[in-house]
């Protein structure tokens, strides 16, 4: 055994590799054609538009129409196709595709492999990253660092979930929140070393898994569960516990990222946040005094689309011309696992 005291202090941040920055060349997104409004949900379960909107800020969510051929894979493919088009690149220019998702059409092979085949990415490496709502931001950080250390030059990063496929539409505590969406970005190496991720936080606490999970087997279900509502293959959520975790973690995540970057909150030009619940976003906005125009919200018309939510928000902002060179953009997410993550970029 080697003596640990002889090794480098692993808690110290790694020095940046000189001579290489990272840029987001382009973005894309895809939402399915179907819409499910609060009023339509109120025909299925005992709820109302007023109850849902007051507690979540959601009016409607997007849902895949399988009869029209829409699925997780089609949304992933379309979103990366859009990001490549904006980047003026072909799929074969990529050397890696990472797809953050937990709702793959196929358990095997990975969605990333199938997207690579659909778009003609040749022999680019491809894998999925399963981290629920954190899937995209975790993947963004991994992709950034692979480029920064020099092993890859161009990476397509997708975030997509089609939670409708694992939603029990008789469980009103869950079905009101989630919808389907995808977004993607293309990252590239650049000689401008000032560009790229300047601070990131990646965390998880698996002891909280039972507050938001999907059982595959009956043995997965914790003993003290409400057996009337639990369904195999459907998302289970302790809404109150997740709300409590999300409000405090989201705020700590912002503080920790700013501290790592040694920046005040005013230095951030845009907050691109996971759209879990409008009240959670609003609590953070008020606590940090963030102007409304700096914290993007689309949950009212999209719902919570898990790994799709952050890249979809980014693409909507990008298409609206609101992401400009020189800006500092903070990506933030938290979700099942439980997991939480941030990525602060200098554009
Ligand atoms: N419509 C009407 N009533 C509902 C309802 C619905 N859709 N869902 C639950 N209720 C009822 C409950 O049965 C309960 O009734 P009771 O008091 O008679 O028992 C009451 O409303 C309160 O239920 P509760 O679960 O405590 O509601 P809540 O105020 O915590 O709101 C959520 C529920 C899901 C909106 C809220 O907990 C939440 O947003 N949590 C965070 C979820 C999240 O962000 N998840 C994703 C993380 S990535």
Tab-separated table of C-alpha atoms and ligand atoms in Angstrom:
chain	number	residue	atom	x	y	z
A	1	UNK	CA	0.000	0.000	0.000
A	2	UNK	CA	1.262	3.456	-0.833
A	3	UNK	CA	1.376	6.150	1.834
A	4	UNK	CA	-1.530	8.579	1.181
A	5	UNK	CA	0.380	11.462	2.770
A	6	UNK	CA	2.842	11.321	-0.156
A	7	UNK	CA	0.118	12.092	-2.703
A	8	UNK	CA	-1.296	15.435	-3.790
A	9	UNK	CA	-4.051	17.045	-1.734
A	10	UNK	CA	-7.066	15.755	-3.689
A	11	UNK	CA	-9.452	18.319	-2.242
A	12	UNK	CA	-7.554	21.113	-3.998
A	13	UNK	CA	-9.025	22.155	-7.401
A	14	UNK	CA	-7.020	20.925	-10.375
A	15	UNK	CA	-5.127	23.654	-12.212
A	16	UNK	CA	-6.641	24.512	-15.619
A	17	UNK	CA	-4.757	22.993	-18.549
A	18	UNK	CA	-3.146	25.938	-20.302
A	19	UNK	CA	-3.926	26.622	-23.951
A	20	UNK	CA	-7.447	25.259	-24.212
A	21	UNK	CA	-10.846	26.830	-23.612
A	22	UNK	CA	-14.318	25.441	-24.314
A	23	UNK	CA	-17.232	27.066	-26.142
A	24	UNK	CA	-20.851	26.138	-26.745
A	25	UNK	CA	-21.080	26.409	-30.526
A	26	UNK	CA	-24.801	25.842	-30.875
A	27	UNK	CA	-27.962	24.543	-29.244
A	28	UNK	CA	-31.147	22.769	-30.240
A	29	UNK	CA	-34.293	21.446	-28.606
A	30	UNK	CA	-37.395	19.401	-29.248
A	31	UNK	CA	-40.786	19.193	-27.586
A	32	UNK	CA	-43.465	16.663	-28.511
A	33	UNK	CA	-46.693	17.671	-30.253
A	34	UNK	CA	-49.058	16.664	-27.433
A	35	UNK	CA	-50.187	19.088	-24.724
A	36	UNK	CA	-51.862	18.154	-21.463
A	37	UNK	CA	-53.489	21.092	-19.701
A	38	UNK	CA	-54.421	21.334	-16.031
A	39	UNK	CA	-58.100	21.303	-17.006
A	40	UNK	CA	-57.573	18.069	-18.950
A	41	UNK	CA	-55.797	16.540	-15.920
A	42	UNK	CA	-58.751	17.589	-13.765
A	43	UNK	CA	-60.895	15.272	-15.934
A	44	UNK	CA	-58.607	12.351	-15.018
A	45	UNK	CA	-57.792	12.941	-11.319
A	46	UNK	CA	-59.346	15.027	-8.559
A	47	UNK	CA	-57.514	18.329	-8.961
A	48	UNK	CA	-57.982	21.771	-10.504
A	49	UNK	CA	-56.123	24.289	-12.623
A	50	UNK	CA	-56.083	26.665	-9.655
A	51	UNK	CA	-54.576	24.071	-7.225
A	52	UNK	CA	-51.847	23.010	-9.637
A	53	UNK	CA	-50.929	26.531	-10.748
A	54	UNK	CA	-50.769	27.907	-7.180
A	55	UNK	CA	-48.447	25.128	-5.971
A	56	UNK	CA	-46.275	24.594	-9.049
A	57	UNK	CA	-46.673	27.440	-11.563
A	58	UNK	CA	-47.629	24.870	-14.234
A	59	UNK	CA	-50.529	25.396	-16.656
A	60	UNK	CA	-49.720	22.623	-19.134
A	61	UNK	CA	-47.028	20.108	-20.059
A	62	UNK	CA	-45.862	18.494	-23.335
A	63	UNK	CA	-46.470	14.764	-23.872
A	64	UNK	CA	-45.117	12.390	-26.546
A	65	UNK	CA	-47.674	11.030	-28.974
A	66	UNK	CA	-46.413	7.510	-29.680
A	67	UNK	CA	-48.977	7.109	-32.478
A	68	UNK	CA	-47.111	9.901	-34.284
A	69	UNK	CA	-43.803	8.121	-33.731
A	70	UNK	CA	-42.634	10.532	-31.000
A	71	UNK	CA	-40.378	9.125	-28.305
A	72	UNK	CA	-37.346	9.866	-26.177
A	73	UNK	CA	-35.124	8.864	-29.089
A	74	UNK	CA	-36.832	11.096	-31.656
A	75	UNK	CA	-36.643	14.094	-29.282
A	76	UNK	CA	-32.942	13.419	-28.569
A	77	UNK	CA	-32.151	13.068	-32.269
A	78	UNK	CA	-34.053	16.218	-33.236
A	79	UNK	CA	-32.460	18.329	-30.507
A	80	UNK	CA	-28.886	17.317	-31.383
A	81	UNK	CA	-29.638	17.767	-35.094
A	82	UNK	CA	-30.677	21.346	-34.291
A	83	UNK	CA	-27.554	21.991	-32.195
A	84	UNK	CA	-25.307	20.681	-34.979
A	85	UNK	CA	-27.082	22.847	-37.574
A	86	UNK	CA	-26.539	25.967	-35.471
A	87	UNK	CA	-22.896	24.970	-34.996
A	88	UNK	CA	-22.409	24.462	-38.756
A	89	UNK	CA	-21.096	20.958	-38.038
A	90	UNK	CA	-21.959	17.439	-39.151
A	91	UNK	CA	-22.490	14.616	-36.665
A	92	UNK	CA	-19.307	13.018	-38.000
A	93	UNK	CA	-17.389	16.059	-36.682
A	94	UNK	CA	-18.171	14.941	-33.105
A	95	UNK	CA	-15.888	12.599	-31.211
A	96	UNK	CA	-18.366	11.907	-28.397
A	97	UNK	CA	-22.108	12.099	-27.712
A	98	UNK	CA	-23.356	12.067	-24.094
A	99	UNK	CA	-27.076	11.776	-23.420
A	100	UNK	CA	-28.422	12.598	-19.961
A	101	UNK	CA	-31.636	10.588	-19.634
A	102	UNK	CA	-33.435	8.057	-17.413
A	103	UNK	CA	-36.288	7.294	-19.822
A	104	UNK	CA	-34.509	5.607	-22.723
A	105	UNK	CA	-36.615	3.865	-25.396
A	106	UNK	CA	-34.157	0.940	-25.158
A	107	UNK	CA	-32.413	-0.181	-21.996
A	108	UNK	CA	-29.667	-1.395	-24.316
A	109	UNK	CA	-28.027	0.005	-26.402
A	110	UNK	CA	-27.693	3.543	-25.088
A	111	UNK	CA	-29.790	6.368	-26.541
A	112	UNK	CA	-26.539	8.154	-27.394
A	113	UNK	CA	-25.519	5.237	-29.665
A	114	UNK	CA	-28.882	5.322	-31.431
A	115	UNK	CA	-28.730	9.110	-31.865
A	116	UNK	CA	-25.209	8.716	-33.283
A	117	UNK	CA	-26.552	6.179	-35.797
A	118	UNK	CA	-29.567	8.371	-36.693
A	119	UNK	CA	-27.365	11.392	-37.362
A	120	UNK	CA	-24.399	9.624	-38.983
A	121	UNK	CA	-21.816	10.246	-36.260
A	122	UNK	CA	-19.663	7.355	-37.502
A	123	UNK	CA	-17.524	5.925	-34.722
A	124	UNK	CA	-17.897	8.782	-32.239
A	125	UNK	CA	-18.010	7.435	-28.684
A	126	UNK	CA	-21.484	7.481	-27.179
A	127	UNK	CA	-22.975	6.848	-23.762
A	128	UNK	CA	-25.941	7.739	-21.571
A	129	UNK	CA	-25.629	9.337	-18.165
A	130	UNK	CA	-28.417	8.554	-15.696
A	131	UNK	CA	-28.925	11.291	-13.135
A	132	UNK	CA	-32.613	12.207	-13.567
A	133	UNK	CA	-33.109	15.993	-13.528
A	134	UNK	CA	-29.319	16.499	-13.189
A	135	UNK	CA	-28.569	14.420	-16.311
A	136	UNK	CA	-27.820	17.354	-18.593
A	137	UNK	CA	-25.758	19.508	-16.216
A	138	UNK	CA	-23.697	16.529	-14.980
A	139	UNK	CA	-23.086	15.615	-18.665
A	140	UNK	CA	-22.169	19.208	-19.528
A	141	UNK	CA	-19.525	19.211	-16.787
A	142	UNK	CA	-18.105	15.837	-17.872
A	143	UNK	CA	-17.982	16.926	-21.530
A	144	UNK	CA	-16.386	20.265	-20.661
A	145	UNK	CA	-13.649	18.624	-18.619
A	146	UNK	CA	-12.907	16.006	-21.299
A	147	UNK	CA	-12.308	18.816	-23.780
A	148	UNK	CA	-10.333	20.889	-21.295
A	149	UNK	CA	-7.960	18.016	-20.498
A	150	UNK	CA	-7.425	17.429	-24.188
A	151	UNK	CA	-8.838	13.941	-24.815
A	152	UNK	CA	-11.767	15.210	-26.945
A	153	UNK	CA	-12.323	18.174	-29.264
A	154	UNK	CA	-16.047	18.271	-30.032
A	155	UNK	CA	-18.853	16.747	-27.963
A	156	UNK	CA	-22.627	16.684	-28.404
A	157	UNK	CA	-24.445	16.839	-25.049
A	158	UNK	CA	-28.148	16.006	-24.867
A	159	UNK	CA	-30.585	16.203	-21.957
A	160	UNK	CA	-33.927	14.502	-22.477
A	161	UNK	CA	-36.652	12.861	-20.472
A	162	UNK	CA	-40.052	11.537	-21.416
A	163	UNK	CA	-41.390	11.141	-17.906
A	164	UNK	CA	-44.914	10.608	-19.316
A	165	UNK	CA	-43.745	7.043	-20.068
A	166	UNK	CA	-43.214	6.354	-16.343
A	167	UNK	CA	-46.084	8.422	-14.932
A	168	UNK	CA	-49.128	6.926	-13.263
A	169	UNK	CA	-51.961	9.198	-14.398
A	170	UNK	CA	-54.076	8.165	-11.417
A	171	UNK	CA	-51.499	9.529	-8.936
A	172	UNK	CA	-52.357	13.228	-8.637
A	173	UNK	CA	-49.364	13.970	-6.431
A	174	UNK	CA	-47.015	13.160	-9.329
A	175	UNK	CA	-48.813	13.434	-12.682
A	176	UNK	CA	-49.413	17.171	-12.333
A	177	UNK	CA	-45.691	17.977	-12.472
A	178	UNK	CA	-43.988	16.178	-15.313
A	179	UNK	CA	-43.796	16.453	-19.101
A	180	UNK	CA	-41.509	15.504	-21.996
A	181	UNK	CA	-38.774	17.584	-23.677
A	182	UNK	CA	-35.193	17.526	-24.941
A	183	UNK	CA	-32.377	19.969	-25.512
A	184	UNK	CA	-28.810	19.671	-26.732
A	185	UNK	CA	-25.603	21.653	-27.160
A	186	UNK	CA	-22.400	21.150	-29.114
A	187	UNK	CA	-19.175	21.901	-27.227
A	188	UNK	CA	-15.875	22.591	-28.933
A	189	UNK	CA	-12.287	23.281	-27.929
A	190	UNK	CA	-11.069	26.823	-28.544
A	191	UNK	CA	-7.702	28.546	-28.277
A	192	UNK	CA	-9.348	31.271	-26.155
A	193	UNK	CA	-8.541	30.003	-22.654
A	194	UNK	CA	-10.868	32.504	-20.972
A	195	UNK	CA	-13.937	30.636	-22.302
A	196	UNK	CA	-15.573	27.666	-20.643
A	197	UNK	CA	-16.737	26.450	-17.252
A	198	UNK	CA	-15.186	28.547	-14.489
A	199	UNK	CA	-16.813	26.741	-11.545
A	200	UNK	CA	-18.865	23.609	-11.094
A	201	UNK	CA	-20.434	21.640	-8.264
A	202	UNK	CA	-21.423	17.969	-8.652
A	203	UNK	CA	-23.033	16.299	-5.628
A	204	UNK	CA	-25.333	13.431	-4.648
A	205	UNK	CA	-26.757	11.879	-1.496
A	206	UNK	CA	-28.101	8.427	-2.217
A	207	UNK	CA	-29.613	8.055	1.253
A	208	UNK	CA	-32.528	10.201	0.008
A	209	UNK	CA	-33.337	7.874	-2.936
A	210	UNK	CA	-36.776	6.808	-1.660
A	211	UNK	CA	-38.228	10.350	-1.879
A	212	UNK	CA	-38.193	10.177	-5.699
A	213	UNK	CA	-37.750	6.822	-7.416
A	214	UNK	CA	-39.167	4.379	-9.913
A	215	UNK	CA	-39.517	0.759	-8.709
A	216	UNK	CA	-38.632	-1.969	-11.203
A	217	UNK	CA	-39.396	-4.839	-8.807
A	218	UNK	CA	-41.768	-5.119	-5.869
A	219	UNK	CA	-38.676	-5.552	-3.630
A	220	UNK	CA	-37.631	-1.974	-4.513
A	221	UNK	CA	-40.611	-0.512	-2.662
A	222	UNK	CA	-39.826	0.703	0.887
A	223	UNK	CA	-41.895	-1.027	3.584
A	224	UNK	CA	-43.640	2.090	4.920
A	225	UNK	CA	-45.023	3.045	1.473
A	226	UNK	CA	-48.654	3.734	0.681
A	227	UNK	CA	-49.399	0.507	-1.196
A	228	UNK	CA	-52.572	2.022	-2.673
A	229	UNK	CA	-50.611	4.480	-4.795
A	230	UNK	CA	-47.331	2.677	-5.591
A	231	UNK	CA	-47.119	1.243	-9.122
A	232	UNK	CA	-44.221	-0.785	-10.527
A	233	UNK	CA	-42.594	1.102	-13.412
A	234	UNK	CA	-44.030	4.484	-12.313
A	235	UNK	CA	-42.386	7.415	-10.586
A	236	UNK	CA	-43.029	7.630	-6.827
A	237	UNK	CA	-42.547	10.935	-5.029
A	238	UNK	CA	-42.750	12.256	-1.498
A	239	UNK	CA	-43.629	15.772	-2.672
A	240	UNK	CA	-43.182	17.493	0.696
A	241	UNK	CA	-39.730	15.931	1.312
A	242	UNK	CA	-38.546	16.756	-2.218
A	243	UNK	CA	-39.810	20.314	-1.881
A	244	UNK	CA	-37.896	20.810	1.374
A	245	UNK	CA	-34.702	19.312	-0.100
A	246	UNK	CA	-35.013	21.346	-3.297
A	247	UNK	CA	-35.602	24.762	-1.705
A	248	UNK	CA	-32.574	24.566	0.603
A	249	UNK	CA	-30.244	22.678	-1.765
A	250	UNK	CA	-30.922	24.998	-4.668
A	251	UNK	CA	-29.972	28.026	-2.611
A	252	UNK	CA	-26.860	26.362	-1.155
A	253	UNK	CA	-25.868	25.301	-4.684
A	254	UNK	CA	-25.943	28.902	-5.903
A	255	UNK	CA	-23.897	30.082	-2.902
A	256	UNK	CA	-21.313	27.294	-3.271
A	257	UNK	CA	-20.842	27.908	-6.995
A	258	UNK	CA	-20.444	31.666	-6.516
A	259	UNK	CA	-17.943	31.055	-3.690
A	260	UNK	CA	-15.906	28.687	-5.894
A	261	UNK	CA	-15.808	31.283	-8.675
A	262	UNK	CA	-15.241	34.092	-6.144
A	263	UNK	CA	-18.007	36.133	-7.755
A	264	UNK	CA	-20.987	38.086	-6.350
A	265	UNK	CA	-24.464	37.099	-7.511
A	266	UNK	CA	-24.674	40.352	-9.525
A	267	UNK	CA	-21.869	39.055	-11.801
A	268	UNK	CA	-24.148	36.343	-13.205
A	269	UNK	CA	-25.900	37.454	-16.388
A	270	UNK	CA	-28.312	34.527	-16.729
A	271	UNK	CA	-29.541	31.689	-14.490
A	272	UNK	CA	-30.603	28.635	-16.510
A	273	UNK	CA	-32.351	26.499	-13.901
A	274	UNK	CA	-34.053	23.145	-13.750
A	275	UNK	CA	-37.791	23.856	-13.930
A	276	UNK	CA	-39.048	21.750	-11.029
A	277	UNK	CA	-41.548	24.055	-9.437
A	278	UNK	CA	-42.029	27.823	-9.842
A	279	UNK	CA	-42.149	28.291	-6.059
A	280	UNK	CA	-38.675	26.770	-5.653
A	281	UNK	CA	-37.257	29.084	-8.337
A	282	UNK	CA	-39.043	32.096	-6.863
A	283	UNK	CA	-37.700	31.396	-3.344
A	284	UNK	CA	-34.115	31.421	-4.696
A	285	UNK	CA	-34.751	34.503	-6.831
A	286	UNK	CA	-36.040	36.432	-3.813
A	287	UNK	CA	-33.293	35.247	-1.464
A	288	UNK	CA	-30.489	36.352	-3.819
A	289	UNK	CA	-32.319	39.421	-5.184
A	290	UNK	CA	-32.032	38.142	-8.767
A	291	UNK	CA	-33.934	40.320	-11.274
A	292	UNK	CA	-36.743	38.371	-13.024
A	293	UNK	CA	-35.170	38.868	-16.458
A	294	UNK	CA	-32.041	36.999	-15.307
A	295	UNK	CA	-33.830	33.830	-14.155
A	296	UNK	CA	-35.592	32.148	-17.047
A	297	UNK	CA	-38.894	30.360	-16.401
A	298	UNK	CA	-40.897	28.250	-18.879
A	299	UNK	CA	-42.467	25.781	-16.448
A	300	UNK	CA	-45.927	27.310	-17.015
A	301	UNK	CA	-46.133	25.886	-20.574
A	302	UNK	CA	-43.643	22.959	-20.407
A	303	UNK	CA	-43.947	21.468	-16.901
A	304	UNK	CA	-41.008	19.674	-15.289
A	305	UNK	CA	-39.212	17.830	-18.106
A	306	UNK	CA	-36.409	16.425	-15.897
A	307	UNK	CA	-33.098	16.255	-17.830
A	308	UNK	CA	-34.696	18.083	-20.767
A	309	UNK	CA	-35.532	21.208	-18.815
A	310	UNK	CA	-32.150	22.998	-18.527
A	311	UNK	CA	-31.051	22.529	-22.182
A	312	UNK	CA	-34.531	23.443	-23.432
A	313	UNK	CA	-34.426	26.688	-21.406
A	314	UNK	CA	-30.943	27.384	-22.756
A	315	UNK	CA	-32.025	26.820	-26.352
A	316	UNK	CA	-35.074	29.071	-25.958
A	317	UNK	CA	-32.845	31.832	-24.531
A	318	UNK	CA	-30.246	31.288	-27.246
A	319	UNK	CA	-32.855	31.422	-30.034
A	320	UNK	CA	-34.245	34.636	-28.514
A	321	UNK	CA	-30.762	36.216	-28.767
A	322	UNK	CA	-30.402	36.445	-24.981
A	323	UNK	CA	-27.085	34.541	-24.730
A	324	UNK	CA	-24.225	36.803	-25.817
A	325	UNK	CA	-20.429	36.590	-25.908
A	326	UNK	CA	-18.861	37.786	-22.657
A	327	UNK	CA	-21.833	36.713	-20.515
A	328	UNK	CA	-21.568	34.553	-17.416
A	329	UNK	CA	-24.286	31.880	-17.475
A	330	UNK	CA	-25.067	29.641	-14.501
A	331	UNK	CA	-26.694	26.249	-15.183
A	332	UNK	CA	-28.341	24.662	-12.116
A	333	UNK	CA	-30.183	21.404	-11.462
A	334	UNK	CA	-31.307	19.070	-8.663
A	335	UNK	CA	-33.413	15.955	-8.577
A	336	UNK	CA	-33.781	12.259	-7.893
A	337	UNK	CA	-30.859	10.423	-6.338
A	338	UNK	CA	-30.895	12.846	-4.667
A	339	UNK	CA	-28.498	14.819	-6.861
A	340	UNK	CA	-27.561	18.455	-7.368
A	341	UNK	CA	-25.170	20.164	-9.739
A	342	UNK	CA	-24.117	23.478	-11.254
A	343	UNK	CA	-21.974	24.700	-14.121
A	344	UNK	CA	-20.919	28.356	-14.378
A	345	UNK	CA	-19.789	29.366	-17.875
A	346	UNK	CA	-17.865	32.271	-19.245
A	347	UNK	CA	-19.203	32.772	-22.799
B	1	LIG	N1	-54.773	18.329	-6.611
B	1	LIG	C1	-55.493	18.563	-5.516
B	1	LIG	N2	-55.125	18.156	-4.285
B	1	LIG	C2	-53.978	17.460	-4.196
B	1	LIG	C3	-53.169	17.170	-5.316
B	1	LIG	C4	-53.632	17.614	-6.554
B	1	LIG	N3	-52.940	17.398	-7.682
B	1	LIG	N4	-52.108	16.480	-4.907
B	1	LIG	C5	-52.206	16.344	-3.581
B	1	LIG	N5	-53.350	16.937	-3.153
B	1	LIG	C6	-53.881	17.030	-1.806
B	1	LIG	C7	-53.315	15.953	-0.900
B	1	LIG	O1	-54.048	14.775	-0.994
B	1	LIG	C8	-53.416	16.617	0.452
B	1	LIG	O2	-54.732	16.504	0.890
B	1	LIG	P1	-55.057	16.224	2.447
B	1	LIG	O3	-54.559	17.432	3.173
B	1	LIG	O4	-56.542	16.086	2.455
B	1	LIG	O5	-54.321	14.969	2.789
B	1	LIG	C9	-53.163	18.084	0.162
B	1	LIG	O6	-53.450	18.271	-1.227
B	1	LIG	C10	-51.721	18.501	0.428
B	1	LIG	O7	-50.876	17.516	-0.176
B	1	LIG	P2	-49.338	17.703	-0.246
B	1	LIG	O8	-48.725	16.548	-0.947
B	1	LIG	O9	-48.868	18.013	1.145
B	1	LIG	O10	-49.258	18.992	-1.180
B	1	LIG	P3	-48.112	20.026	-1.316
B	1	LIG	O11	-48.582	21.350	-0.863
B	1	LIG	O12	-46.824	19.507	-0.748
B	1	LIG	O13	-47.958	20.088	-2.905
B	1	LIG	C11	-46.512	19.244	-4.627
B	1	LIG	C12	-47.639	18.915	-3.642
B	1	LIG	C13	-46.155	17.977	-5.390
B	1	LIG	C14	-47.001	20.306	-5.587
B	1	LIG	C15	-45.294	19.800	-3.815
B	1	LIG	O14	-45.028	18.950	-2.732
B	1	LIG	C16	-44.073	19.930	-4.657
B	1	LIG	O15	-44.020	20.691	-5.595
B	1	LIG	N6	-42.991	19.216	-4.275
B	1	LIG	C17	-41.732	19.262	-5.017
B	1	LIG	C18	-41.835	18.345	-6.196
B	1	LIG	C19	-40.706	18.499	-7.181
B	1	LIG	O16	-40.242	19.580	-7.441
B	1	LIG	N7	-40.300	17.354	-7.728
B	1	LIG	C20	-39.327	17.295	-8.760
B	1	LIG	C21	-37.977	17.489	-8.257
B	1	LIG	S1	-36.883	17.496	-9.591
